[in-house]
XYZ file of C-alpha atoms in Angstrom:
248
model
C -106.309 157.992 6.889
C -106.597 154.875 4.983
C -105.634 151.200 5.176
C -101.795 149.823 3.804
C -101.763 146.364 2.106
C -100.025 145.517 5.168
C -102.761 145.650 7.435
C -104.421 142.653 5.373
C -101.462 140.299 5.799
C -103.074 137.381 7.327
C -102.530 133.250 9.011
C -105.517 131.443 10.994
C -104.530 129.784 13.687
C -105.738 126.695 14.980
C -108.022 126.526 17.888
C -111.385 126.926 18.913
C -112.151 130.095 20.858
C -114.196 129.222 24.027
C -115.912 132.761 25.080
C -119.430 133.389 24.257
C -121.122 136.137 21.987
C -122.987 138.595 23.978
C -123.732 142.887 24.114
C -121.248 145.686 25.842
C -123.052 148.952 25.117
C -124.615 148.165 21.739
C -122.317 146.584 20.304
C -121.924 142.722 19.578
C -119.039 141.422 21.658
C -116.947 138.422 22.359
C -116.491 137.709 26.332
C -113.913 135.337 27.716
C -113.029 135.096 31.652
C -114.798 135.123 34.919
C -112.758 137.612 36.923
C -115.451 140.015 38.225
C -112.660 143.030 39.238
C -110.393 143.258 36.734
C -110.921 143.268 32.304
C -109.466 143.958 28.972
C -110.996 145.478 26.010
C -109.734 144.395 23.086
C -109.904 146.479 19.667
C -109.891 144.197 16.774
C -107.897 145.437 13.879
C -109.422 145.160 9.960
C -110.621 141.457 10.398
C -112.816 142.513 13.193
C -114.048 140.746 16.131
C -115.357 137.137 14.486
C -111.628 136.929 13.689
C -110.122 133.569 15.178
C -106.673 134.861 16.177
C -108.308 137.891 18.034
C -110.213 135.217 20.006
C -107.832 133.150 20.741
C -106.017 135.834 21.822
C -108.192 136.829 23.866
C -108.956 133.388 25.587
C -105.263 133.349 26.253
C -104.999 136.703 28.121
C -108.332 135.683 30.192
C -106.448 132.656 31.162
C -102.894 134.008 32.065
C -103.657 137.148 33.564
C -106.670 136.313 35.140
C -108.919 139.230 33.829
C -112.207 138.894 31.740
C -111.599 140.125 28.314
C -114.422 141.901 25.799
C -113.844 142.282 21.847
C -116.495 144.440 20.885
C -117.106 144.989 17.428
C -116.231 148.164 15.746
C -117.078 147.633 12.488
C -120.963 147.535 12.905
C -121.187 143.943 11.701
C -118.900 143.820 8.418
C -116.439 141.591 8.257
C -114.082 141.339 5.772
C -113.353 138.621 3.381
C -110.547 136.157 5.187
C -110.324 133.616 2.268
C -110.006 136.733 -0.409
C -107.231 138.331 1.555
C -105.348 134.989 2.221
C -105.535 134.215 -1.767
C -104.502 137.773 -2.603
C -107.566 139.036 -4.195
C -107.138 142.885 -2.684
C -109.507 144.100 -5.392
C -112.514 142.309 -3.809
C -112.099 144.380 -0.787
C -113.562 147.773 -0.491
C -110.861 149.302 1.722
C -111.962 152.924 1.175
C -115.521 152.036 1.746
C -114.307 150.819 5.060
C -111.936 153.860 6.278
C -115.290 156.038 5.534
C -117.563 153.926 7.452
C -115.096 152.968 10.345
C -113.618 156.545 10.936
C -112.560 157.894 14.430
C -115.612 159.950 14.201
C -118.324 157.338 13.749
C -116.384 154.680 15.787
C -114.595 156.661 18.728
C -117.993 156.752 20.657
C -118.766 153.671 20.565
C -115.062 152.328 21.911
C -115.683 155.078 24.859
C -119.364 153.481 25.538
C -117.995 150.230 25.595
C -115.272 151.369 28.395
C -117.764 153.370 30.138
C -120.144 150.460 30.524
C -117.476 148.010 31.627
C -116.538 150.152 34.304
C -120.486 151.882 35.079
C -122.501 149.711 34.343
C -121.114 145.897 34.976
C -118.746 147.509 37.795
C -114.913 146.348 36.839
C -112.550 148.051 39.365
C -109.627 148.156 36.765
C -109.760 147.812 33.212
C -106.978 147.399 30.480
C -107.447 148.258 26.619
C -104.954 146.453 23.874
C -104.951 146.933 20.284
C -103.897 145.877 16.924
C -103.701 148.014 13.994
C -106.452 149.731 13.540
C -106.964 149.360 17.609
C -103.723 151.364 17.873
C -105.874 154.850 17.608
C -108.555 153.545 19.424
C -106.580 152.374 22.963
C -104.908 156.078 23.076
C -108.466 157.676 22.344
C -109.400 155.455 25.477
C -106.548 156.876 27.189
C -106.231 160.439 26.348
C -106.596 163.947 28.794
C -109.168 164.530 26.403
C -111.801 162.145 27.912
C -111.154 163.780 30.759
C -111.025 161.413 33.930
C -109.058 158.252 32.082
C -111.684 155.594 30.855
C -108.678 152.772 31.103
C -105.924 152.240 33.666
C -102.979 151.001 31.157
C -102.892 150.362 27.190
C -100.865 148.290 24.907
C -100.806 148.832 20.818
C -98.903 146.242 18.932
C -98.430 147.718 14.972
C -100.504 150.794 15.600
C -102.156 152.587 12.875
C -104.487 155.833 12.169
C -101.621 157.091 14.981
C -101.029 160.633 14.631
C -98.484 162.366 17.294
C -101.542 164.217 18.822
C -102.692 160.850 20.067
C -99.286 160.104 21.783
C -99.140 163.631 23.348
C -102.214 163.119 25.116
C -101.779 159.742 26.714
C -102.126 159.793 30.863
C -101.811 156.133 32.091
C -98.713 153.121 31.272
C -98.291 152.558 27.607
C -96.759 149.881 26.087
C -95.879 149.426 22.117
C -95.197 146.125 20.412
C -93.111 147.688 16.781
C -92.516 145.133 13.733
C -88.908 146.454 12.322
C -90.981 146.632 8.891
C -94.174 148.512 9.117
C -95.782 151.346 6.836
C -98.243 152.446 8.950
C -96.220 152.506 12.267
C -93.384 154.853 10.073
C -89.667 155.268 11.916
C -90.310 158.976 12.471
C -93.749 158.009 14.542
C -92.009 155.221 16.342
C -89.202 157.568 17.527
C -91.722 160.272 18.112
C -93.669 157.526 20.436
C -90.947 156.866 22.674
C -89.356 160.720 22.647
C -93.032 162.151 23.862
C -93.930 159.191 26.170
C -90.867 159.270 28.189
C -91.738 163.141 28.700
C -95.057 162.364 30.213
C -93.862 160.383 32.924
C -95.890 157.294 32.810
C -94.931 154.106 32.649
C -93.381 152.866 29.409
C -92.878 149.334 27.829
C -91.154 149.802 23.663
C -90.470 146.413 22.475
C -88.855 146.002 19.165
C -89.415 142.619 17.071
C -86.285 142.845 14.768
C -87.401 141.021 11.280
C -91.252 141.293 11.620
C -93.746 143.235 9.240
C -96.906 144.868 10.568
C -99.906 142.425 11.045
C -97.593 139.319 11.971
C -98.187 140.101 16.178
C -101.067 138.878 15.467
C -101.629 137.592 12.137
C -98.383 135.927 11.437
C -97.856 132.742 9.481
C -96.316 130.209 12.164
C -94.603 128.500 9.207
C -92.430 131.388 8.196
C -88.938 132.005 10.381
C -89.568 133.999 13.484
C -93.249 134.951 13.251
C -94.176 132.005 15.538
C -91.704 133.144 17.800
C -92.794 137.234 17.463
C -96.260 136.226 18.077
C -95.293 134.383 21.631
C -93.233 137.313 22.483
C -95.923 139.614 22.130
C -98.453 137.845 23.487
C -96.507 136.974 26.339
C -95.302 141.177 26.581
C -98.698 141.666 27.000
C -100.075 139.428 29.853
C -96.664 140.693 31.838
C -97.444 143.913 31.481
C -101.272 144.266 32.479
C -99.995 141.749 35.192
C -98.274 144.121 36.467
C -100.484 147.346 35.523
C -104.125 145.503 37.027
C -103.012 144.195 39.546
């Protein structure tokens, strides 16, 4: 598995985040919200958890859905170069460096301590998981038979990628997918894969196409281009209904 030049499509928005740095597990995290039931994890995608729009976001879904919400960092403190991907100097950026050292096998545990101690150890009742790109793989490894008891109560993925059907066939709580028409990583055949296995499982399902859009844009969209301010609304908006509905 590797990284597309999609995934490093990228806008900052404007904003100041206004959660606090802290630990979950041990792992640096962002925290935002003071509901003491009910949280989201959030898995960042390549621009990791220091990313503005990932913190923003997840002020936003702390606010609307009432929940607190934890970005943990996944990419044991690098962070890639914002200004060299937003003046399209790729070269600068070691992206196979990064799918080595961020693999499912080094990283996985980590996302399942970080669930674990949310739920264990600072006692949420219910806890969502969302996320973008690379945190497509990581909310169905939070979700999956495999772990046994579920470590998450309902996911959403927006542009997925490292997806492989195996992860789709072993999903056990509501899923819902946010799919850009244009994507590379999040291929046609895997998209109609997605929603032929989920609706076999018998869980709750939420597919929500965004007509026009390329992969990155839910969340890394350029406001100033036509209908990636809009897509980004949409999808932030599909996702506080949903764990509304899925947390309460």
């Amino acid at each position: 598995m590797s990284f597309n030049p999609c995934c490093l499509k990228t806008f900052t928005w404007g904003g100041t985040p206004t959660g606090i740095e802290t630990k979950l597990a041990s792992n640096d995290c962002y925290v935002t919200g003071r509901n003491c039931e009910t949280a989201i994890l959030i898995v960042h995608d390549l621009f990791g958890w220091k990313y503005p729009n990932v913190r923003l976001l997840a002020d936003h879904f702390a606010r609307e859905i009432n929940v607190t919400v934890y970005v943990p960092d996944f990419f044991g403190g690098w962070v890639v170069d914002w200004k060299a991907v937003e003046e399209d100097r790729w070269g600068e950026i070691d992206l196979d460096g990064v799918t080595k050292n961020q693999s499912r096998a080094i990283r996985g545990p980590e996302m399942v301590a970080c669930a674990r101690a949310i739920k264990t150890e600072l006692g949420f009742k219910r806890l969502g998981a969302v996320g973008y790109c690379y945190g497509g793989w990581a909310v169905c490894h939070l979700a999956s038979k495999k772990q046994g008891r579920p470590l998450v109560d309902a996911i959403s993925m927006a542009h997925p990628s490292w997806l492989v059907k195996e992860d789709i066939d072993n999903l056990t709580v509501p899923v819902q997918v946010l799919a850009p028409e244009h994507d590379q990583s999040y291929t046609s055949e895997l998209k109609s894969y997605t929603v032929e296995a989920v609706v076999k499982l018998n869980v709750p399902f939420d597919y929500q196409h965004f007509p026009g859009i390329s992969h990155g844009a839910l969340v890394r969209g350029d406001e100033r281009n036509k209908g990636e301010r809009e897509a980004m609304e949409r999808a932030k908006n599909a996702v506080v209904a949903w764990f509304r509905q899925h947390l309460e």
